[in-house]
């Protein structure tokens, strides 16, 4: 969740704007004030520490830095000419990029973000309007965020082919995009089962469904599958594009029976697959695979690499393990985050696991973001996952007890 607020300010003679950002969203707004022509056009990129905090820009000659802030580091904000946007430039010294996690989090220290301001030229008819062009941030806080960023950039994750193949394998439903008769794409939510040998999907379609006729007319389509618990842009999804054909009943009766059983293994209550007006379809030619694993983690995957990738066998245990940890040991998870990344968080819960690590959702000062925590060693079975989590728990608890602040 991004807590970056971008304001374009057209500076007039009576500028006084107060902006209250929405919680847990990226907000862009334009604040206009004054009746006379403005000479400067500013872009501010600010990282807000709390969603209920307010940013006030006031017309004044000078801001004085309080004595309590004398020991903090000054980070220059960006100032552009009219019509130029800086994006998140000014906030770069405060926020952190988190790979496949949310792109920015803020400091929890009371001195981490006290004020952001920029310098602008006043119009010819106005006297000086001068504000220091600095963002103030606690040095220790900055170091902690930098350490967190470094950890996350190196945290081990599943390779793209394996992650995409695993997402398709564990999924049961997806969005099938076909080409309608007039040539426009059409989306339908359909059930599927991934073939064990190559991960390509098996479908059972009714003759009454519009997408069935569209597939029969043009075999080109795509299937988009989302990660379990998908909520938004920070969560994983994969799209596979290829050609889907109906399996001929006259020539491949035995194969149809095998594919039906494979489909029913993933959808045990799908008794209707044996009805006369339902037919088996399968993707036989894979053209392209695109994976989005979250923020700043996306790419295309070679079809052969996808089909030959090994499914992560530990993902099948993700739901019960995460439920157990969140129900019975949730107080331990923030300690893991602190120990392994150096970042203090208010709360955290386990989202998913694989054979080399866990994905955690953390909360800090009202902001929610994801954290990747690799195991000390890869796990080969469910007991191995338990052993790795126990090892992490012991190490984190020992470090917390030894810490002077604990």
mmCIF file of C-alpha atoms in Angstrom:
data_model
loop_
_atom_site.group_PDB
_atom_site.id
_atom_site.type_symbol
_atom_site.label_atom_id
_atom_site.label_comp_id
_atom_site.label_asym_id
_atom_site.label_seq_id
_atom_site.Cartn_x
_atom_site.Cartn_y
_atom_site.Cartn_z
ATOM 1 C CA UNK A 1 0.000 0.000 0.000
ATOM 2 C CA UNK A 2 1.493 3.284 -1.109
ATOM 3 C CA UNK A 3 1.399 6.310 1.163
ATOM 4 C CA UNK A 4 2.736 8.806 -1.354
ATOM 5 C CA UNK A 5 0.783 12.002 -1.920
ATOM 6 C CA UNK A 6 1.576 14.034 -5.001
ATOM 7 C CA UNK A 7 0.398 17.641 -5.048
ATOM 8 C CA UNK A 8 0.651 20.065 -7.934
ATOM 9 C CA UNK A 9 0.449 23.537 -6.454
ATOM 10 C CA UNK A 10 -0.260 26.635 -8.532
ATOM 11 C CA UNK A 11 1.079 29.254 -6.155
ATOM 12 C CA UNK A 12 -1.133 32.337 -5.860
ATOM 13 C CA UNK A 13 -1.112 35.342 -3.535
ATOM 14 C CA UNK A 14 -3.411 33.772 -0.958
ATOM 15 C CA UNK A 15 -2.281 30.163 -0.963
ATOM 16 C CA UNK A 16 -3.519 28.187 1.998
ATOM 17 C CA UNK A 17 -4.390 24.560 1.201
ATOM 18 C CA UNK A 18 -4.905 21.679 3.558
ATOM 19 C CA UNK A 19 -5.015 18.176 2.083
ATOM 20 C CA UNK A 20 -6.180 15.101 3.954
ATOM 21 C CA UNK A 21 -5.178 11.884 2.140
ATOM 22 C CA UNK A 22 -7.316 8.750 2.068
ATOM 23 C CA UNK A 23 -5.974 5.805 4.023
ATOM 24 C CA UNK A 24 -3.772 3.200 2.295
ATOM 25 C CA UNK A 25 -4.015 4.574 -1.223
ATOM 26 C CA UNK A 26 -1.855 6.497 -3.639
ATOM 27 C CA UNK A 27 -3.435 9.913 -3.984
ATOM 28 C CA UNK A 28 -2.843 12.588 -6.579
ATOM 29 C CA UNK A 29 -4.501 15.967 -6.214
ATOM 30 C CA UNK A 30 -4.216 19.499 -7.525
ATOM 31 C CA UNK A 31 -4.536 22.330 -5.040
ATOM 32 C CA UNK A 32 -5.321 25.747 -6.516
ATOM 33 C CA UNK A 33 -5.482 28.974 -4.542
ATOM 34 C CA UNK A 34 -5.415 32.692 -5.199
ATOM 35 C CA UNK A 35 -6.890 34.943 -7.829
ATOM 36 C CA UNK A 36 -3.783 36.428 -9.344
ATOM 37 C CA UNK A 37 -1.492 34.845 -11.904
ATOM 38 C CA UNK A 38 1.111 32.466 -10.473
ATOM 39 C CA UNK A 39 4.722 32.524 -11.534
ATOM 40 C CA UNK A 40 5.835 29.163 -10.165
ATOM 41 C CA UNK A 41 4.464 25.674 -10.590
ATOM 42 C CA UNK A 42 5.605 23.112 -8.039
ATOM 43 C CA UNK A 43 5.407 19.381 -7.688
ATOM 44 C CA UNK A 44 5.688 17.962 -4.223
ATOM 45 C CA UNK A 45 6.134 14.299 -3.517
ATOM 46 C CA UNK A 46 5.592 13.595 0.130
ATOM 47 C CA UNK A 47 5.574 10.496 2.243
ATOM 48 C CA UNK A 48 2.901 10.817 4.944
ATOM 49 C CA UNK A 49 3.431 8.998 8.197
ATOM 50 C CA UNK A 50 -0.228 8.728 9.207
ATOM 51 C CA UNK A 51 -3.314 8.867 7.021
ATOM 52 C CA UNK A 52 -4.974 11.232 9.477
ATOM 53 C CA UNK A 53 -2.058 13.690 9.430
ATOM 54 C CA UNK A 54 -2.557 16.862 7.426
ATOM 55 C CA UNK A 55 -0.209 18.767 5.201
ATOM 56 C CA UNK A 56 -0.642 22.530 5.379
ATOM 57 C CA UNK A 57 1.052 24.897 2.979
ATOM 58 C CA UNK A 58 0.863 28.441 4.270
ATOM 59 C CA UNK A 59 1.984 31.786 2.916
ATOM 60 C CA UNK A 60 4.765 32.964 5.152
ATOM 61 C CA UNK A 61 8.247 34.451 4.948
ATOM 62 C CA UNK A 62 10.239 31.803 6.775
ATOM 63 C CA UNK A 63 10.039 28.486 8.658
ATOM 64 C CA UNK A 64 12.275 28.005 11.705
ATOM 65 C CA UNK A 65 13.577 24.525 12.487
ATOM 66 C CA UNK A 66 12.722 23.608 16.099
ATOM 67 C CA UNK A 67 15.551 22.819 18.479
ATOM 68 C CA UNK A 68 14.390 19.202 18.743
ATOM 69 C CA UNK A 69 15.169 18.737 15.047
ATOM 70 C CA UNK A 70 18.734 20.069 15.070
ATOM 71 C CA UNK A 71 20.275 16.579 14.992
ATOM 72 C CA UNK A 72 18.388 15.260 11.998
ATOM 73 C CA UNK A 73 19.469 14.918 8.393
ATOM 74 C CA UNK A 74 18.136 17.215 5.694
ATOM 75 C CA UNK A 75 17.034 15.712 2.391
ATOM 76 C CA UNK A 76 16.373 18.088 -0.489
ATOM 77 C CA UNK A 77 12.980 18.050 -2.137
ATOM 78 C CA UNK A 78 12.586 18.470 -5.892
ATOM 79 C CA UNK A 79 11.380 21.616 -7.599
ATOM 80 C CA UNK A 80 10.389 21.669 -11.245
ATOM 81 C CA UNK A 81 9.235 24.293 -13.667
ATOM 82 C CA UNK A 82 5.649 24.656 -14.729
ATOM 83 C CA UNK A 83 4.169 21.572 -16.337
ATOM 84 C CA UNK A 84 6.942 19.190 -15.191
ATOM 85 C CA UNK A 85 6.158 16.306 -12.845
ATOM 86 C CA UNK A 86 8.664 14.663 -10.535
ATOM 87 C CA UNK A 87 6.649 11.563 -9.639
ATOM 88 C CA UNK A 88 7.967 10.278 -6.321
ATOM 89 C CA UNK A 89 11.312 12.011 -6.550
ATOM 90 C CA UNK A 90 11.096 14.116 -3.425
ATOM 91 C CA UNK A 91 9.925 11.199 -1.363
ATOM 92 C CA UNK A 92 12.759 8.926 -2.460
ATOM 93 C CA UNK A 93 14.873 9.855 0.524
ATOM 94 C CA UNK A 94 12.114 8.902 2.902
ATOM 95 C CA UNK A 95 10.324 5.958 1.328
ATOM 96 C CA UNK A 96 11.732 2.610 0.295
ATOM 97 C CA UNK A 97 11.217 0.346 -2.696
ATOM 98 C CA UNK A 98 10.249 -3.145 -1.653
ATOM 99 C CA UNK A 99 10.573 -5.367 -4.708
ATOM 100 C CA UNK A 100 7.392 -7.403 -4.824
ATOM 101 C CA UNK A 101 6.118 -5.650 -1.713
ATOM 102 C CA UNK A 102 4.417 -2.282 -1.566
ATOM 103 C CA UNK A 103 6.634 0.406 -3.041
ATOM 104 C CA UNK A 104 6.836 2.834 -0.116
ATOM 105 C CA UNK A 105 6.547 2.763 3.673
ATOM 106 C CA UNK A 106 7.110 5.565 6.113
ATOM 107 C CA UNK A 107 8.946 6.144 9.358
ATOM 108 C CA UNK A 108 7.329 5.527 12.728
ATOM 109 C CA UNK A 109 9.583 7.884 14.660
ATOM 110 C CA UNK A 110 7.946 11.064 15.836
ATOM 111 C CA UNK A 111 10.754 13.020 14.136
ATOM 112 C CA UNK A 112 10.856 10.949 10.922
ATOM 113 C CA UNK A 113 8.783 13.272 8.806
ATOM 114 C CA UNK A 114 8.113 16.612 10.472
ATOM 115 C CA UNK A 115 7.738 18.832 7.470
ATOM 116 C CA UNK A 116 8.191 18.883 3.685
ATOM 117 C CA UNK A 117 8.514 22.133 1.847
ATOM 118 C CA UNK A 118 9.741 23.624 -1.427
ATOM 119 C CA UNK A 119 11.010 26.953 -2.610
ATOM 120 C CA UNK A 120 9.079 28.844 -5.285
ATOM 121 C CA UNK A 121 9.428 32.186 -6.972
ATOM 122 C CA UNK A 122 6.671 34.603 -6.160
ATOM 123 C CA UNK A 123 4.978 36.536 -8.938
ATOM 124 C CA UNK A 124 6.234 40.006 -9.744
ATOM 125 C CA UNK A 125 3.408 41.567 -7.805
ATOM 126 C CA UNK A 126 4.040 39.491 -4.717
ATOM 127 C CA UNK A 127 6.744 39.946 -2.141
ATOM 128 C CA UNK A 128 8.926 37.064 -1.034
ATOM 129 C CA UNK A 129 7.326 33.674 -0.452
ATOM 130 C CA UNK A 130 10.233 31.535 0.637
ATOM 131 C CA UNK A 131 10.129 28.118 2.267
ATOM 132 C CA UNK A 132 13.150 25.874 2.984
ATOM 133 C CA UNK A 133 13.371 23.133 0.326
ATOM 134 C CA UNK A 134 14.012 20.245 2.727
ATOM 135 C CA UNK A 135 12.504 17.059 4.048
ATOM 136 C CA UNK A 136 13.552 16.258 7.578
ATOM 137 C CA UNK A 137 14.153 12.666 8.634
ATOM 138 C CA UNK A 138 15.719 10.999 11.637
ATOM 139 C CA UNK A 139 19.120 9.471 10.739
ATOM 140 C CA UNK A 140 18.524 6.236 12.683
ATOM 141 C CA UNK A 141 15.158 5.843 11.035
ATOM 142 C CA UNK A 142 16.690 6.267 7.608
ATOM 143 C CA UNK A 143 19.296 3.630 8.349
ATOM 144 C CA UNK A 144 16.611 1.180 9.442
ATOM 145 C CA UNK A 145 14.667 1.719 6.229
ATOM 146 C CA UNK A 146 17.789 1.312 4.139
ATOM 147 C CA UNK A 147 18.596 -1.957 5.914
ATOM 148 C CA UNK A 148 15.071 -3.171 5.270
ATOM 149 C CA UNK A 149 15.299 -2.271 1.605
ATOM 150 C CA UNK A 150 18.618 -4.082 1.271
ATOM 151 C CA UNK A 151 17.224 -7.207 2.917
ATOM 152 C CA UNK A 152 14.146 -7.293 0.709
ATOM 153 C CA UNK A 153 16.136 -6.758 -2.489
ATOM 154 C CA UNK A 154 18.179 -9.889 -1.698
ATOM 155 C CA UNK A 155 15.441 -12.032 -0.137
ATOM 156 C CA UNK A 156 15.136 -15.337 -2.006
ATOM 157 C CA UNK A 157 11.932 -15.870 -3.961
ATOM 158 C CA UNK A 158 10.702 -18.598 -6.262
ATOM 159 C CA UNK A 159 12.062 -18.302 -9.826
ATOM 160 C CA UNK A 160 9.542 -16.815 -12.252
ATOM 161 C CA UNK A 161 8.854 -20.093 -14.135
ATOM 162 C CA UNK A 162 8.300 -22.014 -10.897
ATOM 163 C CA UNK A 163 6.145 -19.300 -9.336
ATOM 164 C CA UNK A 164 3.918 -19.016 -12.406
ATOM 165 C CA UNK A 165 3.621 -22.780 -12.835
ATOM 166 C CA UNK A 166 2.749 -23.163 -9.144
ATOM 167 C CA UNK A 167 0.084 -20.421 -9.304
ATOM 168 C CA UNK A 168 -1.604 -22.158 -12.240
ATOM 169 C CA UNK A 169 -1.327 -25.562 -10.576
ATOM 170 C CA UNK A 170 -2.935 -24.581 -7.266
ATOM 171 C CA UNK A 171 -5.666 -22.526 -8.935
ATOM 172 C CA UNK A 172 -9.132 -23.830 -9.733
ATOM 173 C CA UNK A 173 -10.791 -20.857 -11.401
ATOM 174 C CA UNK A 174 -9.585 -18.112 -13.706
ATOM 175 C CA UNK A 175 -10.687 -15.517 -16.239
ATOM 176 C CA UNK A 176 -10.798 -16.958 -19.739
ATOM 177 C CA UNK A 177 -10.502 -14.271 -22.418
ATOM 178 C CA UNK A 178 -11.780 -15.242 -25.852
ATOM 179 C CA UNK A 179 -12.476 -13.354 -29.067
ATOM 180 C CA UNK A 180 -16.124 -12.576 -29.679
ATOM 181 C CA UNK A 181 -17.708 -12.741 -33.111
ATOM 182 C CA UNK A 182 -17.180 -9.011 -33.668
ATOM 183 C CA UNK A 183 -13.498 -9.303 -32.743
ATOM 184 C CA UNK A 184 -13.626 -7.799 -29.243
ATOM 185 C CA UNK A 185 -12.159 -9.672 -26.237
ATOM 186 C CA UNK A 186 -14.680 -11.333 -23.953
ATOM 187 C CA UNK A 187 -13.964 -12.480 -20.389
ATOM 188 C CA UNK A 188 -15.572 -15.406 -18.564
ATOM 189 C CA UNK A 189 -14.849 -16.948 -15.172
ATOM 190 C CA UNK A 190 -14.297 -20.655 -15.738
ATOM 191 C CA UNK A 191 -13.102 -23.682 -13.826
ATOM 192 C CA UNK A 192 -9.991 -25.514 -14.973
ATOM 193 C CA UNK A 193 -7.425 -28.084 -13.905
ATOM 194 C CA UNK A 194 -3.722 -27.886 -14.732
ATOM 195 C CA UNK A 195 -2.265 -30.956 -16.427
ATOM 196 C CA UNK A 196 0.391 -32.608 -14.301
ATOM 197 C CA UNK A 197 2.888 -33.118 -17.106
ATOM 198 C CA UNK A 198 3.089 -29.527 -18.379
ATOM 199 C CA UNK A 199 0.743 -27.246 -16.398
ATOM 200 C CA UNK A 200 -1.525 -26.453 -19.355
ATOM 201 C CA UNK A 201 -5.224 -26.127 -18.467
ATOM 202 C CA UNK A 202 -8.059 -28.596 -19.007
ATOM 203 C CA UNK A 203 -11.585 -27.211 -19.362
ATOM 204 C CA UNK A 204 -15.056 -28.708 -19.461
ATOM 205 C CA UNK A 205 -17.395 -26.395 -21.383
ATOM 206 C CA UNK A 206 -21.138 -26.430 -21.923
ATOM 207 C CA UNK A 207 -22.462 -26.009 -25.448
ATOM 208 C CA UNK A 208 -24.692 -23.230 -24.058
ATOM 209 C CA UNK A 209 -21.772 -21.010 -22.961
ATOM 210 C CA UNK A 210 -20.813 -18.136 -25.235
ATOM 211 C CA UNK A 211 -17.101 -18.762 -24.728
ATOM 212 C CA UNK A 212 -17.527 -22.309 -26.060
ATOM 213 C CA UNK A 213 -18.701 -21.038 -29.435
ATOM 214 C CA UNK A 214 -15.950 -18.422 -29.445
ATOM 215 C CA UNK A 215 -13.284 -21.060 -28.796
ATOM 216 C CA UNK A 216 -14.712 -23.252 -31.552
ATOM 217 C CA UNK A 217 -14.565 -20.303 -33.952
ATOM 218 C CA UNK A 218 -11.136 -18.961 -32.885
ATOM 219 C CA UNK A 219 -8.920 -21.112 -30.677
ATOM 220 C CA UNK A 220 -6.744 -18.228 -29.482
ATOM 221 C CA UNK A 221 -7.366 -17.251 -25.852
ATOM 222 C CA UNK A 222 -5.765 -16.461 -22.516
ATOM 223 C CA UNK A 223 -6.354 -17.638 -18.956
ATOM 224 C CA UNK A 224 -5.598 -15.327 -16.019
ATOM 225 C CA UNK A 225 -5.181 -16.912 -12.588
ATOM 226 C CA UNK A 226 -4.771 -15.028 -9.307
ATOM 227 C CA UNK A 227 -2.961 -16.091 -6.150
ATOM 228 C CA UNK A 228 -5.043 -17.390 -3.229
ATOM 229 C CA UNK A 229 -6.459 -14.492 -1.214
ATOM 230 C CA UNK A 230 -5.921 -12.041 -4.057
ATOM 231 C CA UNK A 231 -6.895 -8.500 -3.024
ATOM 232 C CA UNK A 232 -5.138 -6.131 -5.365
ATOM 233 C CA UNK A 233 -2.021 -5.003 -7.180
ATOM 234 C CA UNK A 234 0.359 -6.259 -4.497
ATOM 235 C CA UNK A 235 -0.806 -9.859 -5.020
ATOM 236 C CA UNK A 236 0.373 -12.350 -7.618
ATOM 237 C CA UNK A 237 -1.324 -13.290 -10.878
ATOM 238 C CA UNK A 238 -0.316 -15.050 -14.060
ATOM 239 C CA UNK A 239 -1.721 -15.012 -17.598
ATOM 240 C CA UNK A 240 -1.090 -17.830 -20.051
ATOM 241 C CA UNK A 241 -1.874 -17.344 -23.740
ATOM 242 C CA UNK A 242 -2.280 -20.113 -26.252
ATOM 243 C CA UNK A 243 -4.617 -22.205 -28.368
ATOM 244 C CA UNK A 244 -7.440 -24.307 -26.934
ATOM 245 C CA UNK A 245 -9.158 -27.122 -28.814
ATOM 246 C CA UNK A 246 -12.026 -29.482 -28.193
ATOM 247 C CA UNK A 247 -10.886 -33.070 -27.646
ATOM 248 C CA UNK A 248 -12.475 -35.204 -30.363
ATOM 249 C CA UNK A 249 -14.883 -37.738 -28.889
ATOM 250 C CA UNK A 250 -14.684 -40.046 -31.902
ATOM 251 C CA UNK A 251 -10.895 -40.366 -31.959
ATOM 252 C CA UNK A 252 -9.838 -39.938 -28.319
ATOM 253 C CA UNK A 253 -12.487 -41.492 -26.104
ATOM 254 C CA UNK A 254 -9.924 -42.932 -23.698
ATOM 255 C CA UNK A 255 -8.072 -39.643 -23.464
ATOM 256 C CA UNK A 256 -11.312 -37.780 -22.764
ATOM 257 C CA UNK A 257 -12.004 -40.108 -19.832
ATOM 258 C CA UNK A 258 -8.513 -39.409 -18.430
ATOM 259 C CA UNK A 259 -8.907 -35.659 -18.774
ATOM 260 C CA UNK A 260 -12.338 -35.740 -17.134
ATOM 261 C CA UNK A 261 -10.895 -37.580 -14.151
ATOM 262 C CA UNK A 262 -8.040 -35.092 -13.896
ATOM 263 C CA UNK A 263 -10.567 -32.252 -13.946
ATOM 264 C CA UNK A 264 -12.742 -33.917 -11.285
ATOM 265 C CA UNK A 265 -9.687 -34.413 -9.054
ATOM 266 C CA UNK A 266 -9.471 -30.601 -8.832
ATOM 267 C CA UNK A 267 -13.291 -30.137 -8.813
ATOM 268 C CA UNK A 268 -14.664 -33.178 -6.905
ATOM 269 C CA UNK A 269 -18.246 -31.833 -6.924
ATOM 270 C CA UNK A 270 -18.346 -31.289 -10.676
ATOM 271 C CA UNK A 271 -20.731 -34.188 -11.353
ATOM 272 C CA UNK A 272 -22.063 -32.348 -14.390
ATOM 273 C CA UNK A 273 -18.900 -32.985 -16.425
ATOM 274 C CA UNK A 274 -20.407 -36.298 -17.521
ATOM 275 C CA UNK A 275 -23.578 -34.699 -18.882
ATOM 276 C CA UNK A 276 -24.097 -34.975 -22.607
ATOM 277 C CA UNK A 277 -23.915 -31.264 -23.393
ATOM 278 C CA UNK A 278 -20.491 -30.814 -21.763
ATOM 279 C CA UNK A 279 -17.277 -31.353 -23.700
ATOM 280 C CA UNK A 280 -13.599 -31.513 -22.764
ATOM 281 C CA UNK A 281 -11.230 -28.843 -24.074
ATOM 282 C CA UNK A 282 -7.505 -28.451 -23.511
ATOM 283 C CA UNK A 283 -4.757 -25.946 -24.245
ATOM 284 C CA UNK A 284 -2.299 -27.741 -26.480
ATOM 285 C CA UNK A 285 -0.139 -24.848 -27.674
ATOM 286 C CA UNK A 286 1.313 -22.312 -25.242
ATOM 287 C CA UNK A 287 2.345 -19.011 -26.840
ATOM 288 C CA UNK A 288 3.190 -16.701 -23.943
ATOM 289 C CA UNK A 289 3.242 -16.516 -20.135
ATOM 290 C CA UNK A 290 3.181 -13.283 -18.124
ATOM 291 C CA UNK A 291 3.673 -13.178 -14.368
ATOM 292 C CA UNK A 292 3.015 -10.270 -12.034
ATOM 293 C CA UNK A 293 4.207 -11.273 -8.579
ATOM 294 C CA UNK A 294 3.413 -7.921 -6.958
ATOM 295 C CA UNK A 295 4.925 -4.438 -7.062
ATOM 296 C CA UNK A 296 8.171 -4.312 -9.091
ATOM 297 C CA UNK A 297 8.077 -8.052 -9.789
ATOM 298 C CA UNK A 298 6.815 -8.858 -13.261
ATOM 299 C CA UNK A 299 7.997 -10.382 -16.495
ATOM 300 C CA UNK A 300 7.388 -12.705 -19.429
ATOM 301 C CA UNK A 301 8.326 -16.366 -19.188
ATOM 302 C CA UNK A 302 9.455 -18.666 -21.954
ATOM 303 C CA UNK A 303 6.673 -21.217 -22.632
ATOM 304 C CA UNK A 304 9.129 -24.127 -22.496
ATOM 305 C CA UNK A 305 10.497 -22.890 -19.166
ATOM 306 C CA UNK A 306 6.941 -22.724 -17.789
ATOM 307 C CA UNK A 307 6.008 -26.228 -18.941
ATOM 308 C CA UNK A 308 9.220 -27.779 -17.605
ATOM 309 C CA UNK A 309 9.206 -25.928 -14.267
ATOM 310 C CA UNK A 310 8.638 -27.903 -11.095
ATOM 311 C CA UNK A 311 5.561 -27.106 -9.031
ATOM 312 C CA UNK A 312 6.474 -26.039 -5.483
ATOM 313 C CA UNK A 313 5.159 -28.956 -3.442
ATOM 314 C CA UNK A 314 5.069 -27.008 -0.179
ATOM 315 C CA UNK A 315 2.494 -24.466 -1.360
ATOM 316 C CA UNK A 316 -0.250 -27.034 -0.809
ATOM 317 C CA UNK A 317 0.374 -26.693 2.948
ATOM 318 C CA UNK A 318 0.263 -22.898 2.889
ATOM 319 C CA UNK A 319 -3.320 -22.379 4.046
ATOM 320 C CA UNK A 320 -3.303 -24.653 7.148
ATOM 321 C CA UNK A 321 0.162 -23.541 8.244
ATOM 322 C CA UNK A 322 -0.665 -19.846 7.907
ATOM 323 C CA UNK A 323 -3.964 -20.332 9.735
ATOM 324 C CA UNK A 324 -2.204 -22.070 12.621
ATOM 325 C CA UNK A 325 0.453 -19.365 12.886
ATOM 326 C CA UNK A 326 -2.052 -16.502 12.693
ATOM 327 C CA UNK A 327 -4.436 -18.118 15.180
ATOM 328 C CA UNK A 328 -1.933 -19.346 17.751
ATOM 329 C CA UNK A 329 1.390 -17.541 17.261
ATOM 330 C CA UNK A 330 0.596 -14.240 15.591
ATOM 331 C CA UNK A 331 2.527 -12.291 18.244
ATOM 332 C CA UNK A 332 5.741 -13.971 17.020
ATOM 333 C CA UNK A 333 5.521 -12.769 13.422
ATOM 334 C CA UNK A 334 6.391 -9.075 14.075
ATOM 335 C CA UNK A 335 9.450 -10.364 15.949
ATOM 336 C CA UNK A 336 10.516 -12.311 12.833
ATOM 337 C CA UNK A 337 10.221 -9.142 10.755
ATOM 338 C CA UNK A 338 12.266 -7.105 13.234
ATOM 339 C CA UNK A 339 14.988 -9.739 13.599
ATOM 340 C CA UNK A 340 15.521 -10.547 9.933
ATOM 341 C CA UNK A 341 14.867 -7.175 8.289
ATOM 342 C CA UNK A 342 15.628 -4.696 11.063
ATOM 343 C CA UNK A 343 12.246 -3.013 10.640
ATOM 344 C CA UNK A 344 9.941 -2.554 13.616
ATOM 345 C CA UNK A 345 6.273 -3.123 12.744
ATOM 346 C CA UNK A 346 3.091 -2.784 14.774
ATOM 347 C CA UNK A 347 1.583 -6.093 13.695
ATOM 348 C CA UNK A 348 2.036 -8.821 11.101
ATOM 349 C CA UNK A 349 0.419 -11.995 9.854
ATOM 350 C CA UNK A 350 1.529 -14.837 7.624
ATOM 351 C CA UNK A 351 0.035 -14.811 4.122
ATOM 352 C CA UNK A 352 1.638 -17.768 2.350
ATOM 353 C CA UNK A 353 4.602 -20.109 2.364
ATOM 354 C CA UNK A 354 6.680 -22.023 -0.143
ATOM 355 C CA UNK A 355 9.705 -24.287 0.167
ATOM 356 C CA UNK A 356 12.209 -21.425 0.592
ATOM 357 C CA UNK A 357 10.340 -18.820 2.626
ATOM 358 C CA UNK A 358 7.195 -17.074 3.800
ATOM 359 C CA UNK A 359 5.284 -13.984 2.706
ATOM 360 C CA UNK A 360 4.105 -11.746 5.525
ATOM 361 C CA UNK A 361 1.654 -8.844 5.608
ATOM 362 C CA UNK A 362 2.903 -6.202 8.044
ATOM 363 C CA UNK A 363 1.352 -3.025 9.427
ATOM 364 C CA UNK A 364 3.327 0.034 10.434
ATOM 365 C CA UNK A 365 1.762 3.362 11.369
ATOM 366 C CA UNK A 366 -1.463 2.454 9.611
ATOM 367 C CA UNK A 367 0.241 1.344 6.408
ATOM 368 C CA UNK A 368 0.007 -2.252 5.215
ATOM 369 C CA UNK A 369 2.737 -3.821 3.071
ATOM 370 C CA UNK A 370 4.295 -7.191 2.294
ATOM 371 C CA UNK A 371 7.549 -8.598 3.587
ATOM 372 C CA UNK A 372 9.470 -11.583 2.237
ATOM 373 C CA UNK A 373 11.192 -13.732 4.894
ATOM 374 C CA UNK A 374 13.331 -16.606 3.567
ATOM 375 C CA UNK A 375 13.909 -19.702 5.717
ATOM 376 C CA UNK A 376 17.426 -20.395 6.996
ATOM 377 C CA UNK A 377 17.331 -23.564 4.827
ATOM 378 C CA UNK A 378 14.923 -24.825 2.129
ATOM 379 C CA UNK A 379 12.166 -27.166 3.331
ATOM 380 C CA UNK A 380 11.597 -30.536 1.660
ATOM 381 C CA UNK A 381 8.333 -31.517 3.354
ATOM 382 C CA UNK A 382 5.713 -30.222 5.784
ATOM 383 C CA UNK A 383 7.811 -31.178 8.797
ATOM 384 C CA UNK A 384 10.705 -29.287 7.231
ATOM 385 C CA UNK A 385 8.586 -26.139 7.098
ATOM 386 C CA UNK A 386 7.748 -26.517 10.778
ATOM 387 C CA UNK A 387 11.431 -27.007 11.620
ATOM 388 C CA UNK A 388 12.417 -23.866 9.720
ATOM 389 C CA UNK A 389 9.729 -21.747 11.406
ATOM 390 C CA UNK A 390 10.786 -23.042 14.827
ATOM 391 C CA UNK A 391 14.411 -22.161 14.034
ATOM 392 C CA UNK A 392 13.369 -18.657 12.973
ATOM 393 C CA UNK A 393 11.253 -18.243 16.092
ATOM 394 C CA UNK A 394 14.088 -19.230 18.427
ATOM 395 C CA UNK A 395 16.586 -16.937 16.714
ATOM 396 C CA UNK A 396 14.206 -13.969 16.714
ATOM 397 C CA UNK A 397 13.167 -14.473 20.332
ATOM 398 C CA UNK A 398 16.785 -14.796 21.529
ATOM 399 C CA UNK A 399 17.746 -11.604 19.709
ATOM 400 C CA UNK A 400 14.739 -9.751 21.153
ATOM 401 C CA UNK A 401 15.575 -10.844 24.682
ATOM 402 C CA UNK A 402 19.206 -9.814 24.274
ATOM 403 C CA UNK A 403 18.320 -6.403 22.870
ATOM 404 C CA UNK A 404 18.741 -3.482 25.337
ATOM 405 C CA UNK A 405 15.358 -2.118 24.253
ATOM 406 C CA UNK A 406 13.500 -5.387 24.932
#
